[in-house]
Coordinates of C-alpha atoms in Angstrom, one line a residue:
Chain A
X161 CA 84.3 -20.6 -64.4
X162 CA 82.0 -23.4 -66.1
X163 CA 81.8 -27.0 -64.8
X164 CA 80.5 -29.5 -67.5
X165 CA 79.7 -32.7 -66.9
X166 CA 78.5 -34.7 -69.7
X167 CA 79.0 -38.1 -71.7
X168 CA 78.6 -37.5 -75.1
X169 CA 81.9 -36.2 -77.3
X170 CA 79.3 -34.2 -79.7
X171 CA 78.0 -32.2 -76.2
X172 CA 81.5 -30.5 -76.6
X173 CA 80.9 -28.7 -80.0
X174 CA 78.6 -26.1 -78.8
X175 CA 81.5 -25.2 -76.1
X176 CA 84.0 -24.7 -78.8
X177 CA 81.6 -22.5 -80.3
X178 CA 81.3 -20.2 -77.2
X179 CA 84.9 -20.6 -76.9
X180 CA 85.5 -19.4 -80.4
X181 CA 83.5 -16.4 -79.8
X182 CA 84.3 -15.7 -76.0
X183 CA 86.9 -15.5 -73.4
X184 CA 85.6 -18.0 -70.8
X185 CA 86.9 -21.2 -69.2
X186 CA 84.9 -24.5 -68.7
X187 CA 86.5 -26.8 -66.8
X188 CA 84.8 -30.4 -68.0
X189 CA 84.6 -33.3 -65.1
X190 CA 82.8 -36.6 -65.0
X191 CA 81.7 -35.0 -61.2
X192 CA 82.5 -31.9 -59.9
X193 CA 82.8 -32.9 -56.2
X194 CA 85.6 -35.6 -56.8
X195 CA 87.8 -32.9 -58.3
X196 CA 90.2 -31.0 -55.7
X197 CA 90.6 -27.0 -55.6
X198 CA 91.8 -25.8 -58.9
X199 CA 93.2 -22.0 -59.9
X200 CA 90.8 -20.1 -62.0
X201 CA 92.1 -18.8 -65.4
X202 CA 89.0 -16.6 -66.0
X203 CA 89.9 -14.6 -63.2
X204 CA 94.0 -14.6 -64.0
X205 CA 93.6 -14.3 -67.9
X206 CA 90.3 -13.1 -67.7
X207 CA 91.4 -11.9 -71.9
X208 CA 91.9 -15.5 -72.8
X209 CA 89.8 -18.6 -73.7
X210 CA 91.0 -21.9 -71.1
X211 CA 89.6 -25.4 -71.3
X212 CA 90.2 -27.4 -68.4
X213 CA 90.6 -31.6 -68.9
X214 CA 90.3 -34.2 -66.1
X215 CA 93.6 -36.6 -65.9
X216 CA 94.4 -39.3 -63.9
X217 CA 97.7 -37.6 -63.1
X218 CA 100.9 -39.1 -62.4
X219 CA 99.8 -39.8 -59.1
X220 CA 96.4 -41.6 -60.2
X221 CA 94.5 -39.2 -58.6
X222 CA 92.2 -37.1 -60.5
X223 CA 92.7 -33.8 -61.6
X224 CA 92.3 -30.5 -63.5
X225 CA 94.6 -29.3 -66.2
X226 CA 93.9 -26.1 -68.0
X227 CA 94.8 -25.8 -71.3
X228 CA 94.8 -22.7 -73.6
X229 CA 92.0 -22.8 -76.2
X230 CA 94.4 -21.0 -78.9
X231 CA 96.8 -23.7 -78.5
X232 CA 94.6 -27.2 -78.5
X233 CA 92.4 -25.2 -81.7
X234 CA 95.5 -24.7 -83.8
X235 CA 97.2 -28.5 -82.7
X236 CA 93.5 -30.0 -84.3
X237 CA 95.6 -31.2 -87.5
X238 CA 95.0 -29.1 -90.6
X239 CA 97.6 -30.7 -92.8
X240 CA 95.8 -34.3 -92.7
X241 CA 92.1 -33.2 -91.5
X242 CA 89.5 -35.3 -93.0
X243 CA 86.6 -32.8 -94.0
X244 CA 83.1 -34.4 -93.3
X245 CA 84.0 -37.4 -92.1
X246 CA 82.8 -39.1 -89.1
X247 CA 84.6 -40.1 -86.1
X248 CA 83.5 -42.3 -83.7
X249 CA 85.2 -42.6 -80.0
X250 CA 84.7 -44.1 -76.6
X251 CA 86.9 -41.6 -75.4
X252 CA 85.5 -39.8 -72.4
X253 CA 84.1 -36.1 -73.3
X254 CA 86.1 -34.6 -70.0
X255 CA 89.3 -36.1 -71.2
X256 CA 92.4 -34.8 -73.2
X257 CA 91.9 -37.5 -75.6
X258 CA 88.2 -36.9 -76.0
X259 CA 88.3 -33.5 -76.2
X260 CA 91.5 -33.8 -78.9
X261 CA 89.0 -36.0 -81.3
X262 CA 85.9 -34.3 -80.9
X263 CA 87.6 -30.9 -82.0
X264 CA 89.1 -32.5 -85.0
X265 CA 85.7 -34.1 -86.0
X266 CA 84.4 -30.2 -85.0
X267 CA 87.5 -28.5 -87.0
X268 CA 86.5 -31.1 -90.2
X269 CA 83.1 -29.7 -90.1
X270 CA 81.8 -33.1 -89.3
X271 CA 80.1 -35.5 -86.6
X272 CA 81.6 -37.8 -83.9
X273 CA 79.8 -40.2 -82.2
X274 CA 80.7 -41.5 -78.5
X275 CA 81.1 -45.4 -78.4
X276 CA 80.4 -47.5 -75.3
X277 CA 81.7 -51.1 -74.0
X278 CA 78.6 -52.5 -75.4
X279 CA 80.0 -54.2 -79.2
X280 CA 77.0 -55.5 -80.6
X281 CA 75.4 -51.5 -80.2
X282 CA 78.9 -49.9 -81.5
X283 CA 79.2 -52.2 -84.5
X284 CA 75.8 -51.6 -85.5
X285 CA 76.3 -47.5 -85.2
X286 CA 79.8 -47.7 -87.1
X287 CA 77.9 -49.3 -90.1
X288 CA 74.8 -47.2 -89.8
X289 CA 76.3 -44.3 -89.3
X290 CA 79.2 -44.9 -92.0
X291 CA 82.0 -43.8 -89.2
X292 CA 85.4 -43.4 -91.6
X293 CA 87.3 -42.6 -88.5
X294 CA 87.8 -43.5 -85.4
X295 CA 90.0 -42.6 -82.3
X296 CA 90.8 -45.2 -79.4
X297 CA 92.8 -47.4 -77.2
X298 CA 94.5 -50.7 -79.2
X299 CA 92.8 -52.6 -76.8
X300 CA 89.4 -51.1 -77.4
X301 CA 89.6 -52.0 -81.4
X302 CA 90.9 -55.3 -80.8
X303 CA 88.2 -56.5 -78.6
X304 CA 86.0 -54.5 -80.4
X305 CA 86.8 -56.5 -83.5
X306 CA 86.9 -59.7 -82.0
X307 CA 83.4 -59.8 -80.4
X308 CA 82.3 -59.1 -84.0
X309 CA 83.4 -61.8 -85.4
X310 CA 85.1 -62.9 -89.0
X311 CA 81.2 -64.0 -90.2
X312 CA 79.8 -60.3 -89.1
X313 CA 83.0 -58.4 -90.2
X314 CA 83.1 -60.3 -93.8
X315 CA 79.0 -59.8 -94.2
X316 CA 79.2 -56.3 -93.2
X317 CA 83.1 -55.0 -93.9
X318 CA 84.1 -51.9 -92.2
X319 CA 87.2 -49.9 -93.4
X320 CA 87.4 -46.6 -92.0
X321 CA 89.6 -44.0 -93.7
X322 CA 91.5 -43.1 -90.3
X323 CA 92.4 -45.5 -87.2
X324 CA 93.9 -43.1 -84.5
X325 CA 95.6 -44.8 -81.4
X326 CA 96.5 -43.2 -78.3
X327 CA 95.9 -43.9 -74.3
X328 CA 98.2 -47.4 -74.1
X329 CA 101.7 -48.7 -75.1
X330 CA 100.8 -50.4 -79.0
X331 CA 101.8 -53.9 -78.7
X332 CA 103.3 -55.5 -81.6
X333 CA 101.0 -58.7 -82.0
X334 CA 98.2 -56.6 -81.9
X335 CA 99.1 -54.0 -84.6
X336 CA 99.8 -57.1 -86.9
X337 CA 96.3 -58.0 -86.1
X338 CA 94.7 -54.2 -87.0
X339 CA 96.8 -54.5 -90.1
X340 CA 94.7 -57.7 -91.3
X341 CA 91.9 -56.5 -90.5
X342 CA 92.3 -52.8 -91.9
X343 CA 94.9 -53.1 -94.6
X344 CA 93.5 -49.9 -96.4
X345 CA 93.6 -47.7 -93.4
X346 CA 95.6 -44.8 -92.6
X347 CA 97.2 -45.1 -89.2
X348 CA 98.3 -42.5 -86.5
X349 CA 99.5 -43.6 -82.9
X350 CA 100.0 -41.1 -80.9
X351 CA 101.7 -41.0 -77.4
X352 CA 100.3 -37.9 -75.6
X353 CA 99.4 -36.6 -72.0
X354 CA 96.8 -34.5 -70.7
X355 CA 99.5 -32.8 -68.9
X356 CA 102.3 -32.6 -72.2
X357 CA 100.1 -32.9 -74.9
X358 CA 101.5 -34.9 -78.0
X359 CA 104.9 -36.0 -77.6
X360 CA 105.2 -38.3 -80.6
X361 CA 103.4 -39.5 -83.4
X362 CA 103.8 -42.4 -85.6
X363 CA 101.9 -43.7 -88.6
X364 CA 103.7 -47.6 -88.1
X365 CA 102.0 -50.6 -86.3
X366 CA 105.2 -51.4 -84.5
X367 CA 105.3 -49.6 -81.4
X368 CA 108.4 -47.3 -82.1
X369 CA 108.4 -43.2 -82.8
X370 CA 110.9 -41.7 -84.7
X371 CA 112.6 -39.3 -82.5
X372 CA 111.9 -36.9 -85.0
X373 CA 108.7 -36.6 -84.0
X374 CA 109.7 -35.9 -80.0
X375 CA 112.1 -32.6 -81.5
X376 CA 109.6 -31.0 -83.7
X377 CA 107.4 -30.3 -80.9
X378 CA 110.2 -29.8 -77.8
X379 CA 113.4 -27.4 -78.1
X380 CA 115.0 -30.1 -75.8
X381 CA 114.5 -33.8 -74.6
X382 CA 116.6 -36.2 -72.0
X383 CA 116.2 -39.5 -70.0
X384 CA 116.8 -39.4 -66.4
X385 CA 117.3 -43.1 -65.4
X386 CA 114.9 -44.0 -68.1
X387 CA 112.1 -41.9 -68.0
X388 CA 111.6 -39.5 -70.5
X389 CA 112.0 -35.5 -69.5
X390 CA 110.9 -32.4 -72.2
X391 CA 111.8 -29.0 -71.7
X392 CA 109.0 -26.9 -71.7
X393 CA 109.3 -22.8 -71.0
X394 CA 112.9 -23.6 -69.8
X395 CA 111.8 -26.6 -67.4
X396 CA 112.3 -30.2 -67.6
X397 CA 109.1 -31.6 -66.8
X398 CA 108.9 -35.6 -66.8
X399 CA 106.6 -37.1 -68.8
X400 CA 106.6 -40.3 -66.0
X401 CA 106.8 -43.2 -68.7
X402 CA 110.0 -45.3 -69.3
X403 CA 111.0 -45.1 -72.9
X404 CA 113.6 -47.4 -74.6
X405 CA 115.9 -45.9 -77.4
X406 CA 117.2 -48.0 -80.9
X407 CA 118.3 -47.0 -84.2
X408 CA 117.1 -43.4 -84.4
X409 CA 113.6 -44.7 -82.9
X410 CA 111.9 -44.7 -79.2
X411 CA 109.1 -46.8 -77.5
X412 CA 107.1 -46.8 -74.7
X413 CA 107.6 -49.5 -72.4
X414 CA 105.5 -48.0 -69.1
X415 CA 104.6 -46.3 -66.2
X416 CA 108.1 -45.5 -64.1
X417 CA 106.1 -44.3 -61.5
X418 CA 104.1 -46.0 -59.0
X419 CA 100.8 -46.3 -61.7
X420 CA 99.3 -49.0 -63.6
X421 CA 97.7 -48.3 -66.3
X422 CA 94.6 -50.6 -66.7
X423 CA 92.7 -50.4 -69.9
X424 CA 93.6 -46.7 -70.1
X425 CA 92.8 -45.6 -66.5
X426 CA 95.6 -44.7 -64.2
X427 CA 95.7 -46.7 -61.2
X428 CA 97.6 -45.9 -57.9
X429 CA 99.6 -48.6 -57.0
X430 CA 100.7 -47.3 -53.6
X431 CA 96.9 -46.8 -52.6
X432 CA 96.2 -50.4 -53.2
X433 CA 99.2 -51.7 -50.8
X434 CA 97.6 -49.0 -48.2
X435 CA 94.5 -50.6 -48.6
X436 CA 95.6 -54.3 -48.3
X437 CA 97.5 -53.7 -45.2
X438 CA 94.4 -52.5 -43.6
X439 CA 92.7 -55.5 -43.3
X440 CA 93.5 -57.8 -40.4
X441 CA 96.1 -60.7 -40.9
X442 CA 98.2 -58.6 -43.6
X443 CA 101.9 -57.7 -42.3
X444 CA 102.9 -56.5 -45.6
X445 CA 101.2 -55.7 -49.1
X446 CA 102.7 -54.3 -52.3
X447 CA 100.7 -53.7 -55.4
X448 CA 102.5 -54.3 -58.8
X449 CA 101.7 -53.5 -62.8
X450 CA 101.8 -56.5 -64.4
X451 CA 101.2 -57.1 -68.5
X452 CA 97.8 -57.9 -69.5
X453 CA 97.2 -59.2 -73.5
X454 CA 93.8 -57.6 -72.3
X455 CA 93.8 -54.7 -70.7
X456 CA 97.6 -53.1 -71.2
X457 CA 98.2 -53.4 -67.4
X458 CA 96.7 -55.7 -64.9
X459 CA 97.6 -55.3 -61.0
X460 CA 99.2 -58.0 -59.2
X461 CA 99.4 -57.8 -55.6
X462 CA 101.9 -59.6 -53.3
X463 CA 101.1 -60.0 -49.5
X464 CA 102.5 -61.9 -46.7
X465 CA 100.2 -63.1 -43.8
X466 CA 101.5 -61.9 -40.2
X467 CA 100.6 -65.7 -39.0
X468 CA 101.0 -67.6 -42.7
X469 CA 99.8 -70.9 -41.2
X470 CA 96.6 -69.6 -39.9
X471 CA 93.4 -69.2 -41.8
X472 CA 94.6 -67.8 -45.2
X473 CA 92.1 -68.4 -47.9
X474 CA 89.6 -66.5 -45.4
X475 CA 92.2 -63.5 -45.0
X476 CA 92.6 -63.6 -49.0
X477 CA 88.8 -63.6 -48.9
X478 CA 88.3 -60.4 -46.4
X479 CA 91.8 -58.5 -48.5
X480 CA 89.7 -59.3 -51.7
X481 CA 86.3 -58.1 -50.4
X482 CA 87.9 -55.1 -48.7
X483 CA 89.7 -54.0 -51.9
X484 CA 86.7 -54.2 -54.4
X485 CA 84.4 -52.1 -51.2
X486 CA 87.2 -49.2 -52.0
X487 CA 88.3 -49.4 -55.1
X488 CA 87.0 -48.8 -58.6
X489 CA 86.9 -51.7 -61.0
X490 CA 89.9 -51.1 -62.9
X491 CA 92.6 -51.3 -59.5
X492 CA 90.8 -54.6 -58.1
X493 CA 94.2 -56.7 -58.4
X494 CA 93.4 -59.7 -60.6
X495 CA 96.2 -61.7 -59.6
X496 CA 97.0 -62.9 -56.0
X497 CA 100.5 -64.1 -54.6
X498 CA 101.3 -65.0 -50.9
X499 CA 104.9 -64.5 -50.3
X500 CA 107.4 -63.9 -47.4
X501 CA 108.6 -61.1 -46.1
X502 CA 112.5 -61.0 -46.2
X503 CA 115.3 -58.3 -46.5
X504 CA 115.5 -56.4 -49.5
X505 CA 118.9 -55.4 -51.3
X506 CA 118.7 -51.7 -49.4
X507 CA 117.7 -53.5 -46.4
X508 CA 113.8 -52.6 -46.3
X509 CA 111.4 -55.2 -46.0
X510 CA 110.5 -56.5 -49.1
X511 CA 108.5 -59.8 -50.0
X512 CA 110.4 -62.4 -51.7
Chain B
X73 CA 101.2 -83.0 -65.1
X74 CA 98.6 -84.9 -67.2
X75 CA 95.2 -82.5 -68.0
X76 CA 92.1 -84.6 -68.9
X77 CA 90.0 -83.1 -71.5
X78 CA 87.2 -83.1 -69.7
X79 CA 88.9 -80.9 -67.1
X80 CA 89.5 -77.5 -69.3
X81 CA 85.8 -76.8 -69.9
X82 CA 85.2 -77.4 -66.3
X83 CA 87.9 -75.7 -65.1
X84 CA 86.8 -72.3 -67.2
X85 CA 83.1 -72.9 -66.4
X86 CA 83.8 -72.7 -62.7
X87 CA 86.5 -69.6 -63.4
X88 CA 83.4 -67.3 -65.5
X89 CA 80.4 -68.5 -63.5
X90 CA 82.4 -67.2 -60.4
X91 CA 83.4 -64.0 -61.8
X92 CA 79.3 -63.4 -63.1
X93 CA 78.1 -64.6 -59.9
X94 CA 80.5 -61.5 -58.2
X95 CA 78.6 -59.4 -61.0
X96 CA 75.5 -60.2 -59.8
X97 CA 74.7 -62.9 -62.3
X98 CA 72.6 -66.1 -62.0
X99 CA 73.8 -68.5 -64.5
X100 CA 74.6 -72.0 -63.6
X101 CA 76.3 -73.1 -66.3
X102 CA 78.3 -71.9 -69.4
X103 CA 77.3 -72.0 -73.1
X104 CA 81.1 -72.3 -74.3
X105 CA 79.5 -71.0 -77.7
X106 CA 78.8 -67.6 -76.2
X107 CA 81.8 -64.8 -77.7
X108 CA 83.9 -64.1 -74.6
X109 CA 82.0 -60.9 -73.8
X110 CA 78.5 -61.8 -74.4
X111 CA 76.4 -59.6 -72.4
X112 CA 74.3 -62.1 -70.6
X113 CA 78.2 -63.1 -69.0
X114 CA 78.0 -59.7 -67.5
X115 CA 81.9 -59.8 -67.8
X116 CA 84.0 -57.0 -69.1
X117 CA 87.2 -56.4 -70.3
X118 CA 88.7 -56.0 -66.7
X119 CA 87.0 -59.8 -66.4
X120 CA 88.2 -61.3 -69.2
X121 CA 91.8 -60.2 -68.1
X122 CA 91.2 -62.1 -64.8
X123 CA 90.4 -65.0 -66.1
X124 CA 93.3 -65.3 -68.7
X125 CA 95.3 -64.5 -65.7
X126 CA 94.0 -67.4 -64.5
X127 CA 94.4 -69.7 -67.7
X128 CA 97.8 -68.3 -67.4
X129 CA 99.0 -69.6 -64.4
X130 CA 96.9 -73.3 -64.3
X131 CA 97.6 -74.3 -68.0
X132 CA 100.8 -72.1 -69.0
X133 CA 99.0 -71.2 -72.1
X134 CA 98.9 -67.1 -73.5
X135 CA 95.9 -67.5 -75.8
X136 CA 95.5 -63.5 -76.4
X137 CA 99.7 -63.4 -77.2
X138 CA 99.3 -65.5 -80.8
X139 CA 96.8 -64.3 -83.6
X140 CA 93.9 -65.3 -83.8
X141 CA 92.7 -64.5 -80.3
X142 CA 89.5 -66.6 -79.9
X143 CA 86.4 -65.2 -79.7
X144 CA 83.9 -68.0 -78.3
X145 CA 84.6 -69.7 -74.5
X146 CA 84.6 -72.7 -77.1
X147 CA 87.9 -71.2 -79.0
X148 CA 89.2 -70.6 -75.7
X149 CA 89.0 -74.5 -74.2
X150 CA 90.1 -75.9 -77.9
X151 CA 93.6 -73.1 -77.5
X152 CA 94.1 -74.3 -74.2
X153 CA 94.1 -77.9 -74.9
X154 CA 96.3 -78.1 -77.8
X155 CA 98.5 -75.9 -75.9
X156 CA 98.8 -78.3 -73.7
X157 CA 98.4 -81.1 -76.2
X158 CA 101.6 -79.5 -77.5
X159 CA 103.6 -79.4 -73.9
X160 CA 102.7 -82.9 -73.3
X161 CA 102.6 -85.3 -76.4
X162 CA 101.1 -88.9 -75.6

């Protein structure tokens, strides 16, 4: 087995060439050591290509999912691939998602380049480069677009052929926005999982699927309490997200789990409240997804003082400063409330 | 509750400067003309989301939840006040 680490989507193609050719497995990871102990396909299909992806899991915890190289060549979309055309993506190359654009650019015999957070240096390479497609979060295109500005966008207009969207619930307001500023563009929004791989698909702006979609890649679907189950080799396996059901159609609403999902990075919310009760003067902490017109997700997090009189903007100070010490960027809560603890309705402690 | 002006640009100077300071940033003061994510802010998109929290909850204004969004910190203090312009006619 293969460990790649590497941040360019284009560093991928010469893998699916040796996994064209081969039977190997290369397991790709932004670090090696922050993976746990995963099988090794090589050795128990030794006749058999196997990619292995880095999610987030359900659990917000990274880790590796194998997938067959047979299968994630032949789901690279023949019936609408663009030949020649180049993507662009700041999709990570040790993702699902990265990996599922960079092998359609590769299948379409063309070039994909990797975008960063820095606008100014995307925009520039999307004109230069002549990118016609591109592959993304909703909230990636939308700030994207608005740190151009309508003076740069109407002096240098950009209409790619294909807009793909994926990673993030599509809010409404925004794909009224993309709409205005890509009238011409052909749309796909896609809600997949490293773990599932495409559930649905949709080529609308307004958030819903047509269920359609969800049967022509599953024998069988369900909700249980919400959440949305597939049956996959007999087994209902739970895709974790909440979906809502209307007219023939489905949407996403969220995580039903215990995970935020910040700007298209799982987030444990149950490792946060550990956190915050660690530091002295918290009794109680519980972390919380709340909407963000931003970033999808933003966490909240709730915590009651054990003495509420004494000294609390220096406890808030030391819970702040201890969280952002442990935890990466995207799980810092951005939104503090002091409550009280009281009884909750199955007579836990909950704060109020 | 009455809002002075004067108060909004302050209020979202103070909210950025604290955030870049916690980035490592030196700036004393905020060109309101900068787009929201210029890179001399050193704020990202994590950032940005903090603050509107923050706008959020002080002014009762959701200026990413109604096209246009703005795009300077300029944008931002004009959405805010006639927001609140709008809540509280003299």
């Amino acid at each position: 087995m293969t460990f790649l680490t590497s941040s360019r989507l284009d560093d991928l193609f010469p893998l699916f060439e040796r996994m064209d050719n081969e039977a190997c497995a290369i397991a790709l990871a932004p670090a090696q050591p922050t993976l746990p102990q995963t099988p090794d396909p090589e050795r128990d299909f030794p006749e058999e290509s196997w990619l292995g992806v880095t999610s987030s899991g359900s659990t917000g915890l990274p880790r590796l999912i194998w997938k067959k190289w047979s299968d994630l060549r032949s789901s690279a979309s023949r019936k609408h691939l663009l030949l020649n055309c180049p993507w662009a993506s700041p999709f990570q190359p040790w993702t699902y998602a990265g990996v599922m654009v960079a092998l359609q650019a590769w299948v379409g015999n063309s070039t994909i380049l990797s975008l960063t957070s820095d606008w100014d240096s995307n925009w520039q390479d999307l004109l230069r480069h002549q990118i016609q497609a591109i592959s993304c979060t909703p909230t990636f295109l939308d700030l994207q677009m608005q740190s151009v500005g309508l003076a740069s966008r109407e002096a240098n207009p950009w209409s790619p052929i294909q807009i793909t969207l994926g990673g993030e619930p599509l809010r409404p307001g925004l794909g009224l926005r993309l709409t205005e500023w890509f009238p011409k563009t052909r749309y796909t929004v896609i809600y997949a999982t490293a773990e599932l791989g495409t559930l649905l698909k949709s080529h609308t702006l307004d958030g819903w699927y047509d269920i359609a979609s969800l049967e022509s890649r599953f024998t069988g679907w369900r909700l249980v309490q919400g959440t949305l189950e597939v049956l996959i080799d007999e087994r209902w396996v739970s895709s974790s997200d909440t979906i809502e059901i209307h007219d023939g159609k489905m949407r996403v609403i969220g995580r039903s789990d215990n995970v935020a999902n910040v700007a298209g990075s799982k987030v444990n919310l149950a490792e946060i409240s550990r956190l915050a009760e660690e530091v002295p003067g918290i009794l109680h902490a519980v972390a919380v997804a709340e909407n963000s017109s931003i970033t999808g997700q933003i966490v909240c997090l709730k915590y009651a003082l054990i003495n509420d009189a004494n000294e609390s903007s220096g406890t808030q100070r030391r819970l702040e400063e201890h969280l952002r010490k442990h935890l990466p960027k995207e799980a810092w809560p951005r939104r503090w409330v002091q409550s009280a603890v009281g009884m909750g309705p199955n007579s836990k402690r909950a704060l109020t | 509750m009455t809002i002075h002006d004067s108060a909004i640009p302050i209020r979202i100077e103070n909210l950025v400067l604290s955030i870049h300071q916690r980035n490592g940033g030196a700036l004393s003061s905020l060109n309101l003309d900068l787009v929201l994510l210029d890179k001399s802010l050193l704020l990202d998109s994590l950032d940005l989301a903090e603050v509107m929290v923050a706008v959020e909850r002080e002014f009762n204004c959701s200026p990413f939840s109604v096209p246009p969004p703005p795009r300077t910190w300029r944008d931002l203090v004009n959405l805010i006040q006639n927001c609140v312009e709008r809540r509280n006619p003299e």
